[in-house]
mmCIF file of C-alpha atoms in Angstrom:
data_model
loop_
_atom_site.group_PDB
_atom_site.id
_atom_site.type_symbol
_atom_site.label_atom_id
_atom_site.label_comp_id
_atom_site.label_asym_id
_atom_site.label_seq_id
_atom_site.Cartn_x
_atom_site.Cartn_y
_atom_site.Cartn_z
ATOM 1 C CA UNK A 12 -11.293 33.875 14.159
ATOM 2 C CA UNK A 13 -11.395 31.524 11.316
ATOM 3 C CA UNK A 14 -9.356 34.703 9.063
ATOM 4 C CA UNK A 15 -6.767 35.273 11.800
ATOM 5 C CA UNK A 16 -5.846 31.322 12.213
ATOM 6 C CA UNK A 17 -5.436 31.392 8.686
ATOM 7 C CA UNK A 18 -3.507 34.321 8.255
ATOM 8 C CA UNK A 19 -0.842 32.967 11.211
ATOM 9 C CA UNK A 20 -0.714 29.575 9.255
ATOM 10 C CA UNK A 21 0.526 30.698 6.442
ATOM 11 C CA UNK A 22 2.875 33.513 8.299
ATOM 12 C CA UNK A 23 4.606 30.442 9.917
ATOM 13 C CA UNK A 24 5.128 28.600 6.899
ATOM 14 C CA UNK A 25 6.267 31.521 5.270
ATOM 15 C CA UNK A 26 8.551 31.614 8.175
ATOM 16 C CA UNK A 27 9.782 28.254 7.765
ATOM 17 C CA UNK A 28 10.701 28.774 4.461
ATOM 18 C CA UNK A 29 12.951 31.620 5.195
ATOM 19 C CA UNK A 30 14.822 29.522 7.728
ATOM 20 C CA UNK A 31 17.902 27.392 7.611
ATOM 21 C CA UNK A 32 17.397 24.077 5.862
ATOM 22 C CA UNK A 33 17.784 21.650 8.966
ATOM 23 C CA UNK A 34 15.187 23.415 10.258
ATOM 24 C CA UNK A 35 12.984 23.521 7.335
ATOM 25 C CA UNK A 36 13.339 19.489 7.603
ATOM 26 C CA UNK A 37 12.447 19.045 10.940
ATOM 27 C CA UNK A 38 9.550 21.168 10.571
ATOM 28 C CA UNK A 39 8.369 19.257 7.535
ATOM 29 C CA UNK A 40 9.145 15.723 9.495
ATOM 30 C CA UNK A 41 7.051 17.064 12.839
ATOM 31 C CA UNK A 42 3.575 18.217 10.362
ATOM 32 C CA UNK A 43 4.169 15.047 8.322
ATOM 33 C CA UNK A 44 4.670 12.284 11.227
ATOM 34 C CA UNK A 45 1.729 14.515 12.948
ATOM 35 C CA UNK A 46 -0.406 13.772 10.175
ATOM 36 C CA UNK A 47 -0.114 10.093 9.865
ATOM 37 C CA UNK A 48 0.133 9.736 13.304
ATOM 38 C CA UNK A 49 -3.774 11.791 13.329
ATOM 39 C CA UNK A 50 -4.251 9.271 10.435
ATOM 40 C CA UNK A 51 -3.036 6.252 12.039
ATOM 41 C CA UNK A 52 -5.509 6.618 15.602
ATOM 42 C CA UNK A 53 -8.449 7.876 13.874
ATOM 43 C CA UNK A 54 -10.531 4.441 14.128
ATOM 44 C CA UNK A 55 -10.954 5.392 17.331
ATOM 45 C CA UNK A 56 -12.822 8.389 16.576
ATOM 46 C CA UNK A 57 -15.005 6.962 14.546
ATOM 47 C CA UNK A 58 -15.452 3.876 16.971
ATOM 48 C CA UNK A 59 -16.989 7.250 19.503
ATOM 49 C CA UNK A 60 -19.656 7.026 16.590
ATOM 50 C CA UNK A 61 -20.817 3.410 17.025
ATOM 51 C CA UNK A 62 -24.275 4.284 17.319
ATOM 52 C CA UNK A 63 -24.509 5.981 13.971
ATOM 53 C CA UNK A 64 -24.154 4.436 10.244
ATOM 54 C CA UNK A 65 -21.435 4.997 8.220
ATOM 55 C CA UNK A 66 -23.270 6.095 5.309
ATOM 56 C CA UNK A 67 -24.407 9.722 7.999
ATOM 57 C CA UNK A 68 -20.774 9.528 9.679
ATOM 58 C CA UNK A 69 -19.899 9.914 5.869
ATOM 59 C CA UNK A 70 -22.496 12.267 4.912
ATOM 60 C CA UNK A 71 -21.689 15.060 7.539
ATOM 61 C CA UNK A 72 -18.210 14.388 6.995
ATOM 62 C CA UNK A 73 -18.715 15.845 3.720
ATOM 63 C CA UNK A 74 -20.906 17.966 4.646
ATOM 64 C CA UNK A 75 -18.557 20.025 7.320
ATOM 65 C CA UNK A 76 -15.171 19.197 5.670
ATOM 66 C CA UNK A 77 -16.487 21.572 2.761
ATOM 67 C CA UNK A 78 -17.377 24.477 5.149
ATOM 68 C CA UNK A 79 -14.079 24.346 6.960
ATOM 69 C CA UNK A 80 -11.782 23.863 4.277
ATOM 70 C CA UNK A 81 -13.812 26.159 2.154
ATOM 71 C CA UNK A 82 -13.830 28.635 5.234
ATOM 72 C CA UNK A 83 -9.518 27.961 5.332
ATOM 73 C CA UNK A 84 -9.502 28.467 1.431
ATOM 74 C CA UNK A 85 -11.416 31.589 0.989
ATOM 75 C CA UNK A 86 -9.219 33.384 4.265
ATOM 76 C CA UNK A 87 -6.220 32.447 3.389
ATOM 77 C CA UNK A 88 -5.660 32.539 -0.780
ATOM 78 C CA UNK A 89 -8.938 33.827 -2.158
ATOM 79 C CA UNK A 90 -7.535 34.854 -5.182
ATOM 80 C CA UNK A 91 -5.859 31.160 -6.147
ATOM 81 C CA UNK A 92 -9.183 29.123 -5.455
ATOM 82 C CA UNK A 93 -10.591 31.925 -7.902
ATOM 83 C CA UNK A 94 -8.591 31.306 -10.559
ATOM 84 C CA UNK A 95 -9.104 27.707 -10.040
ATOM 85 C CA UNK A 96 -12.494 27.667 -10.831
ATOM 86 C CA UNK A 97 -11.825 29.937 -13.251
ATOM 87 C CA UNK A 98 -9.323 27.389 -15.009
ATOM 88 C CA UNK A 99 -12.055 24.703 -14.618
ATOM 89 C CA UNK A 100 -14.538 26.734 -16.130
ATOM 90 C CA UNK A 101 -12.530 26.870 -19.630
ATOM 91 C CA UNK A 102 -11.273 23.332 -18.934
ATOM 92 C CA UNK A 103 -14.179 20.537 -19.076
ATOM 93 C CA UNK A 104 -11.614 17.666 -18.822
ATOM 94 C CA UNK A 105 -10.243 18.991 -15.655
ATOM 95 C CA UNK A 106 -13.748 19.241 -14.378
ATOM 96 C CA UNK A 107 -14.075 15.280 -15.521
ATOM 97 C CA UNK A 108 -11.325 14.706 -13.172
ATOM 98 C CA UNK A 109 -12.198 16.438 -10.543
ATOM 99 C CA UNK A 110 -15.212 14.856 -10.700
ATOM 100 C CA UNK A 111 -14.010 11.579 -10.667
ATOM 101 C CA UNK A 112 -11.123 12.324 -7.673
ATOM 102 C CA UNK A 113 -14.523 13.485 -6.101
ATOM 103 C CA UNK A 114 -15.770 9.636 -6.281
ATOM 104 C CA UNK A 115 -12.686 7.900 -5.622
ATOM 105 C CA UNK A 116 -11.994 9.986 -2.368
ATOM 106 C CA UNK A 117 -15.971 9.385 -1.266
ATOM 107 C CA UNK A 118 -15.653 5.844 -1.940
ATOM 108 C CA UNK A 119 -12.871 5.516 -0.375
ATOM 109 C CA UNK A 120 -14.267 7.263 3.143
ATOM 110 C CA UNK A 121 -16.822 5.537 2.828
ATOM 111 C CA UNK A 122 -14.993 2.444 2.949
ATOM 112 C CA UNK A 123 -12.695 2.697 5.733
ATOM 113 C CA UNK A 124 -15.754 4.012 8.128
ATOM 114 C CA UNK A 125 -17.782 1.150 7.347
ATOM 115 C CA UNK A 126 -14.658 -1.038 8.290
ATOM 116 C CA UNK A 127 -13.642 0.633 11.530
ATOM 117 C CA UNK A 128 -17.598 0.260 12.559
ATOM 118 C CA UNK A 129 -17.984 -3.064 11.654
ATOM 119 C CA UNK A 130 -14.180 -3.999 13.232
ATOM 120 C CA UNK A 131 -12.283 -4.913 10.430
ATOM 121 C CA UNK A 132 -9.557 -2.387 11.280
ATOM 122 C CA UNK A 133 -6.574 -4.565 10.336
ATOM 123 C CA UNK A 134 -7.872 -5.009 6.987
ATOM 124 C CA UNK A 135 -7.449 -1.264 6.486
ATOM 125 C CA UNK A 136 -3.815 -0.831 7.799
ATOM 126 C CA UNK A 137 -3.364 -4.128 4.896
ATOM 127 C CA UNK A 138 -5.150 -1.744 2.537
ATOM 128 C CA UNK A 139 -2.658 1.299 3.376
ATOM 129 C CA UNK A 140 0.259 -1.234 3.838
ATOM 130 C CA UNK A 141 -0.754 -2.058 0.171
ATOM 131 C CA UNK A 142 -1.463 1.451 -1.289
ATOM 132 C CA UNK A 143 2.278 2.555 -2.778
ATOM 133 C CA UNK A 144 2.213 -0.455 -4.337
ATOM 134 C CA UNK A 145 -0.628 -0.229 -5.904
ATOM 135 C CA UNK A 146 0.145 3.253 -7.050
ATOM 136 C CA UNK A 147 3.082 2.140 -8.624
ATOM 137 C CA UNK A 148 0.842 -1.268 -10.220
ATOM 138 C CA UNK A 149 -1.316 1.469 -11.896
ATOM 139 C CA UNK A 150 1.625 3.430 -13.159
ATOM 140 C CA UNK A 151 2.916 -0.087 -15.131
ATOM 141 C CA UNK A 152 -0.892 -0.437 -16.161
ATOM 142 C CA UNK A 153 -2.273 2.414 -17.075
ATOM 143 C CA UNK A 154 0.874 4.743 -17.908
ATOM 144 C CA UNK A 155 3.288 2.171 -19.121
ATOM 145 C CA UNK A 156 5.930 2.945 -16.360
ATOM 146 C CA UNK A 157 9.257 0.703 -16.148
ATOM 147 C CA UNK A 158 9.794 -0.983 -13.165
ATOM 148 C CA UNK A 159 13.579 -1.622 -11.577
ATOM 149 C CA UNK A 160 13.606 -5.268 -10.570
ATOM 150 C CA UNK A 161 13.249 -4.953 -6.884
ATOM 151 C CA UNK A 162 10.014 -2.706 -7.505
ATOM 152 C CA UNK A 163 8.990 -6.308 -9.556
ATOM 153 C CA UNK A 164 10.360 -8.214 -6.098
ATOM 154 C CA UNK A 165 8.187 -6.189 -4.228
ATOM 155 C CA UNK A 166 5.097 -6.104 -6.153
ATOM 156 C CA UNK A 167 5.582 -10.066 -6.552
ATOM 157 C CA UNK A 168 5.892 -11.015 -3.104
ATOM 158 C CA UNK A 169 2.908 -8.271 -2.411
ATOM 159 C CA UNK A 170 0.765 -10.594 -4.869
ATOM 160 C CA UNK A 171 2.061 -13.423 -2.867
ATOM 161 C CA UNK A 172 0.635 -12.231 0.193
ATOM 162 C CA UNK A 173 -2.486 -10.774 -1.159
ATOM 163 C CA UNK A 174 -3.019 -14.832 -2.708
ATOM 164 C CA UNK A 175 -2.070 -16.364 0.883
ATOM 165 C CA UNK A 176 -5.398 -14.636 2.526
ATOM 166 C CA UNK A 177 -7.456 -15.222 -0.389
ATOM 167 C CA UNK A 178 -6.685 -18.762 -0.681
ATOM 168 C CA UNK A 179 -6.518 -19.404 3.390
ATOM 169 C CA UNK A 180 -9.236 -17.494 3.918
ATOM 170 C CA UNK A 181 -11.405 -18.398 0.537
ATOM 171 C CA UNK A 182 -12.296 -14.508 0.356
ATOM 172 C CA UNK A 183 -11.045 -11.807 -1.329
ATOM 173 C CA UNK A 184 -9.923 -9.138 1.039
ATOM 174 C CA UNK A 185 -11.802 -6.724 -0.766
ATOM 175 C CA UNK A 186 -11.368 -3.694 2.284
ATOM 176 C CA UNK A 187 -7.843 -3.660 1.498
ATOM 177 C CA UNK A 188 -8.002 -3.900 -1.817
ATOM 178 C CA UNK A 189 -10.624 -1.169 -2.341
ATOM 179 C CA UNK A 190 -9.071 0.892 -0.261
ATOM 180 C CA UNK A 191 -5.513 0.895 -1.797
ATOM 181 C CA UNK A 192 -7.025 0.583 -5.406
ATOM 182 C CA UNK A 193 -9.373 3.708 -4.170
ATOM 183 C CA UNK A 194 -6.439 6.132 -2.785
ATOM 184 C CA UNK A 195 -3.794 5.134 -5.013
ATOM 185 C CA UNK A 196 -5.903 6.239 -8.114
ATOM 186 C CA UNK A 197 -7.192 9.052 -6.226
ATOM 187 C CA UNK A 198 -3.437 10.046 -5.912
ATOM 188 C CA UNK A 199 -3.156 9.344 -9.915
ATOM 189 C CA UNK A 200 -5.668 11.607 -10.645
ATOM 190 C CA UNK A 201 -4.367 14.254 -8.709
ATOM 191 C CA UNK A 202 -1.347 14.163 -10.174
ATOM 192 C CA UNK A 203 -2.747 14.890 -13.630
ATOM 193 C CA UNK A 204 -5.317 17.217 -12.320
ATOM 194 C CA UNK A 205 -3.197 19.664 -11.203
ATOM 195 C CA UNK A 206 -4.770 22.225 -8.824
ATOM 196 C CA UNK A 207 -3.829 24.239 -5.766
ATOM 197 C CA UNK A 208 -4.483 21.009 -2.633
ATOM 198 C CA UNK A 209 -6.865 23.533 -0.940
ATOM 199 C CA UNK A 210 -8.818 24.285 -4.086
ATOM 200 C CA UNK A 211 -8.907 20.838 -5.434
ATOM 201 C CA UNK A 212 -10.629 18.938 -1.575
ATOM 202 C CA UNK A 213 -13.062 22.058 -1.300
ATOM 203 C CA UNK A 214 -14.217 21.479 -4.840
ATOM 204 C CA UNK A 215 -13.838 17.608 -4.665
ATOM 205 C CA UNK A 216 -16.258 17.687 -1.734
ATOM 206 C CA UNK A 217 -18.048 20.141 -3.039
ATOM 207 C CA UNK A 218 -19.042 17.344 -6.148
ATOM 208 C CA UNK A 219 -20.572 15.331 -3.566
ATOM 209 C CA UNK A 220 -22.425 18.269 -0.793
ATOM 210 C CA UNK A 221 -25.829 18.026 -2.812
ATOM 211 C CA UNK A 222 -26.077 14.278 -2.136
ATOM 212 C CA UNK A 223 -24.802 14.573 1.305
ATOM 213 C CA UNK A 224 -27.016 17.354 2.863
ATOM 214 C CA UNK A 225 -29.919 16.086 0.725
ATOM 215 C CA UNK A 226 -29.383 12.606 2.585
ATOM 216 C CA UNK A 227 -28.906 14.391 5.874
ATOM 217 C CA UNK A 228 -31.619 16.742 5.828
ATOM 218 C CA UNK A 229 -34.107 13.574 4.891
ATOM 219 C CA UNK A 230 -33.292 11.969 7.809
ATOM 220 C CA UNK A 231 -33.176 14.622 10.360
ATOM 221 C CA UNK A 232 -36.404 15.277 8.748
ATOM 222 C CA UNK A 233 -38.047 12.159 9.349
ATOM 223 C CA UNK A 234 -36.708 11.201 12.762
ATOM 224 C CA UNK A 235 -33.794 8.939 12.537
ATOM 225 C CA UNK A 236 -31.275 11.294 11.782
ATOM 226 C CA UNK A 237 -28.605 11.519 14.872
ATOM 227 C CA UNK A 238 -27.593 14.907 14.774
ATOM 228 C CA UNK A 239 -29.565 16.621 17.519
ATOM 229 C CA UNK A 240 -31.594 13.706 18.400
ATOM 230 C CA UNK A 241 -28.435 11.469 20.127
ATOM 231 C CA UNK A 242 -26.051 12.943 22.923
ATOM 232 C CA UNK A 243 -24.714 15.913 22.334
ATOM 233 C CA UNK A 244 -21.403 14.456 22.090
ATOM 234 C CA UNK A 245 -22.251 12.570 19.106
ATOM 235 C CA UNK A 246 -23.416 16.267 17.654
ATOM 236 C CA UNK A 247 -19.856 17.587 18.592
ATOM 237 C CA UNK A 248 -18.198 14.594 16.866
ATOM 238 C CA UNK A 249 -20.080 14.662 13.548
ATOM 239 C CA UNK A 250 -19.464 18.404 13.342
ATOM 240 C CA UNK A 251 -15.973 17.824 14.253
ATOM 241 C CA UNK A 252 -15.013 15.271 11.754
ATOM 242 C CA UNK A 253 -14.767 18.008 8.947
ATOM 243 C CA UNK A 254 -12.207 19.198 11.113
ATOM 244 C CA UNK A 255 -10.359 15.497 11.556
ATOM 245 C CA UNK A 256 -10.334 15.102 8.147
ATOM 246 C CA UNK A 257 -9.005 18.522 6.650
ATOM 247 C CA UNK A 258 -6.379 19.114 9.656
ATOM 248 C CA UNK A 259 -3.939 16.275 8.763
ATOM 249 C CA UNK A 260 -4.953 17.268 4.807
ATOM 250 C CA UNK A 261 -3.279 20.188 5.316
ATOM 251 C CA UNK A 262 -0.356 19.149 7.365
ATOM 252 C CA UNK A 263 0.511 16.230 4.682
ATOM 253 C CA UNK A 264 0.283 19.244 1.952
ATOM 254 C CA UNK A 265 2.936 21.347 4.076
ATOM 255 C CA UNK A 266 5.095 18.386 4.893
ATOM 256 C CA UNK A 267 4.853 17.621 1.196
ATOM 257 C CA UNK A 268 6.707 20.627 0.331
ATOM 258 C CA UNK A 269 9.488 20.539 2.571
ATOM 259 C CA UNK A 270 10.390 17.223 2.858
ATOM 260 C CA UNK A 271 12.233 14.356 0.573
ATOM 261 C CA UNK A 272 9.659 12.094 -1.259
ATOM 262 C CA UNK A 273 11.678 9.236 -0.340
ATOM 263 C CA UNK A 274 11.567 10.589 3.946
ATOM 264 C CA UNK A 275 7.649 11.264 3.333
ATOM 265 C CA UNK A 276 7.265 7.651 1.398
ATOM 266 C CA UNK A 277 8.833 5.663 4.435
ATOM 267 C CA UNK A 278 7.145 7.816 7.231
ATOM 268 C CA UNK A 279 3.067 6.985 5.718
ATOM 269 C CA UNK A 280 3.770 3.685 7.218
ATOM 270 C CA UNK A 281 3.126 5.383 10.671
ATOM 271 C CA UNK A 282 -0.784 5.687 9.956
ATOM 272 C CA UNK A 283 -1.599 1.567 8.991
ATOM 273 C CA UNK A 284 1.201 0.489 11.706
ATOM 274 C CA UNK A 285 -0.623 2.270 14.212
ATOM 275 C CA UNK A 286 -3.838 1.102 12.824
ATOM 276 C CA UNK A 287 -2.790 -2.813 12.804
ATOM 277 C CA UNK A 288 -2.254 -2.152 16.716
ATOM 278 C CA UNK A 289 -4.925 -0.532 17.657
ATOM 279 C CA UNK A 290 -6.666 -3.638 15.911
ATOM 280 C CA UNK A 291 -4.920 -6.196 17.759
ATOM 281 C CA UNK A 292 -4.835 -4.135 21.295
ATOM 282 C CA UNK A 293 -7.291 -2.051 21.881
ATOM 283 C CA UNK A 294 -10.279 -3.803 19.536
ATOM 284 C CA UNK A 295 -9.038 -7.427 20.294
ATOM 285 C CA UNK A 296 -9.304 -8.279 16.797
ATOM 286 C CA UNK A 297 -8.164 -11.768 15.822
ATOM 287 C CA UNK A 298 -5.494 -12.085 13.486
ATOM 288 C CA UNK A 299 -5.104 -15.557 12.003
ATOM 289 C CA UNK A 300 -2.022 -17.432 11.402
ATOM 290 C CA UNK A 301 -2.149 -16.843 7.732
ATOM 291 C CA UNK A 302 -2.937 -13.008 7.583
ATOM 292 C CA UNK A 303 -0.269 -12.489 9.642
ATOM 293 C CA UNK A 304 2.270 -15.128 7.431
ATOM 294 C CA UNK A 305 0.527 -12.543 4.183
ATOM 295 C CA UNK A 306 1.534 -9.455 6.338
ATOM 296 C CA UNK A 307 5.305 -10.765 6.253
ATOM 297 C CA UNK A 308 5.360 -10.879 2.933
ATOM 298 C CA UNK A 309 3.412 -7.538 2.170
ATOM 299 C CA UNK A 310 6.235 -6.340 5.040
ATOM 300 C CA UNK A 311 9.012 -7.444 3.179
ATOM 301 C CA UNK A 312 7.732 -6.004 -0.095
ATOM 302 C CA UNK A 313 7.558 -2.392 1.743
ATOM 303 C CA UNK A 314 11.272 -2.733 2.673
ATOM 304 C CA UNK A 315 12.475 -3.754 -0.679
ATOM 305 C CA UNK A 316 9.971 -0.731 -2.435
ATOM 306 C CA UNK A 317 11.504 1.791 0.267
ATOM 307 C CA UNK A 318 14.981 0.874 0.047
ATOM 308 C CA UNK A 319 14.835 1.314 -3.727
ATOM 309 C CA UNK A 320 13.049 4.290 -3.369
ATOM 310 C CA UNK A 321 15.662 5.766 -1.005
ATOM 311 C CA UNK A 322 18.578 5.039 -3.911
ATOM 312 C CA UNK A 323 16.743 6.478 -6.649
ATOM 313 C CA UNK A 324 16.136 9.051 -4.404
ATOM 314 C CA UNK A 325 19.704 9.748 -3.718
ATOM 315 C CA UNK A 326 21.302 8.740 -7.522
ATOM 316 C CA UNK A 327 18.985 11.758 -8.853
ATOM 317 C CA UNK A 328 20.211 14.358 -5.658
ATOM 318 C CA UNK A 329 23.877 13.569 -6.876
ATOM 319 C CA UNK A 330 23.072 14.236 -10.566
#
């Protein structure tokens, strides 16, 4: 089953490709906006999970993300994730990164589950508000990139905002700040490491299976592990969130390729809008007069990033 469902995903994006461009866009928009729109409601799958930790929500999503997408990557282009390893074997530094997307990615799971449970869900839609600016902080950091000056403008008034809930609040809103610093170097490393997207998450959670099984197959054996021992709806859901978590993976890396960066870049705001509701509405979460003044000004700093995103977008089309 798992070989056929393969084998007619890549037929239709082969198909796709063939077509006429409109088309090729329209596709690309419906898998992307699917994706963040899976991305954007998923607290409230793991809120369906409020009865187990996050550190075994985490551990079998590990745990079955590697067998599906490992199942997906083996059907569909055996011979790439081969010569993947393959290029890892001769290539220790790539392995170094690998190893350390491996952490970043874990950590930041790990992160965002422990928020949802614990109902800080508007802190992670500031964290993913936050996270293309960060990526583009790290570039001026660590990779001496120049910035245009409203990429400053935005990055300033981010910091602004940022400052307004830590001194308001006298706390560092460290959810949102791990979680953008977490993803936006995860996306940095990436980028240098270079490897087919299917390859690179089965091996990344790969790094980290030994620790999770080991962890899981303690507790299951001493009692207090809740696979089996809850409902069996909670069973279902832990063995589905390997699927929750590669799905939109692989609709982001489709949408990737056929749409505009600049398209894709103002469409991720989908997932941490829809989070920031479903925190308000549907958790009741407070949010105080000065996170929300901070949002504004994170808000404003996403319009002025996008905007100059779209025209150096378009000034390097024309050329």
């Amino acid at each position: 089953m798992m070989e056929v469902s393969s084998f007619l995903l890549q037929g239709c994006v082969d198909l796709i490709m063939k077509q006429n461009t409109a088309k090729v866009y329209r596709i690309g928009l419906m898998m992307s906006i699917t994706c963040y729109l899976i991305w954007g409601i998923l607290p409230l799958y793991w809120n369906l999970l409020y009865t187990v930790s996050a550190h075994e929500i985490l551990a079998h999503r590990i745990s079955w993300s590697f067998i599906f997408v490992l199942s997906i990557t083996l059907c569909s282009n055996k011979s790439q994730f081969l010569a993947d390893c393959l290029l890892l074997y001769h290539d220790i530094k790539r392995v170094l990164l690998l190893c350390l997307a491996s952490i970043l990615i874990t950590a930041n799971w790990l992160t965002y589950i422990w928020a949802v449970m614990h109902n800080h869900i508007i802190d992670t839609s500031i964290g993913y508000y936050l996270n293309p600016l960060m990526t583009v902080f790290l570039g001026v950091l660590f990779f001496s990139e120049k910035l245009s000056i409203p990429k400053k403008l935005s990055l300033f008034l981010a910091t602004i905002g940022v400052l307004i809930m830590v001194l308001q609040t006298g706390n560092i809103p460290w959810i949102a700040i791990v979680l953008s610093l977490t993803f936006a170097s995860y996306g940095g490393v990436k980028k240098k490491l270079q490897l087919n997207p299917f390859s690179s998450i089965t091996l990344e959670t790969l790094f980290t299976l030994p620790v999770a099984t080991g962890y899981l197959f303690y507790i299951q054996s001493i009692g207090i592990g809740s696979f089996g021992n809850l409902t069996e709806l909670t069973s279902l859901l832990l063995v589905s969130s390997g699927i929750v978590t590669a799905v939109p993976l692989i609709l982001f890396s489709y949408g990737a390729n056929l749409l505009p960066l600049n398209v894709l870049g103002f469409i991720q705001y989908i997932s941490p809008t829809l989070a920031l509701l479903l925190g308000l509405f549907f958790f009741k979460e407070p949010l105080p007069l000065e996170t929300l003044f901070a949002l504004i000004f994170i808000w404003v700093s996403i319009i002025i990033f996008t905007l100059d995103e779209s025209k150096i977008y378009r000034s390097k089309k024309v050329t």
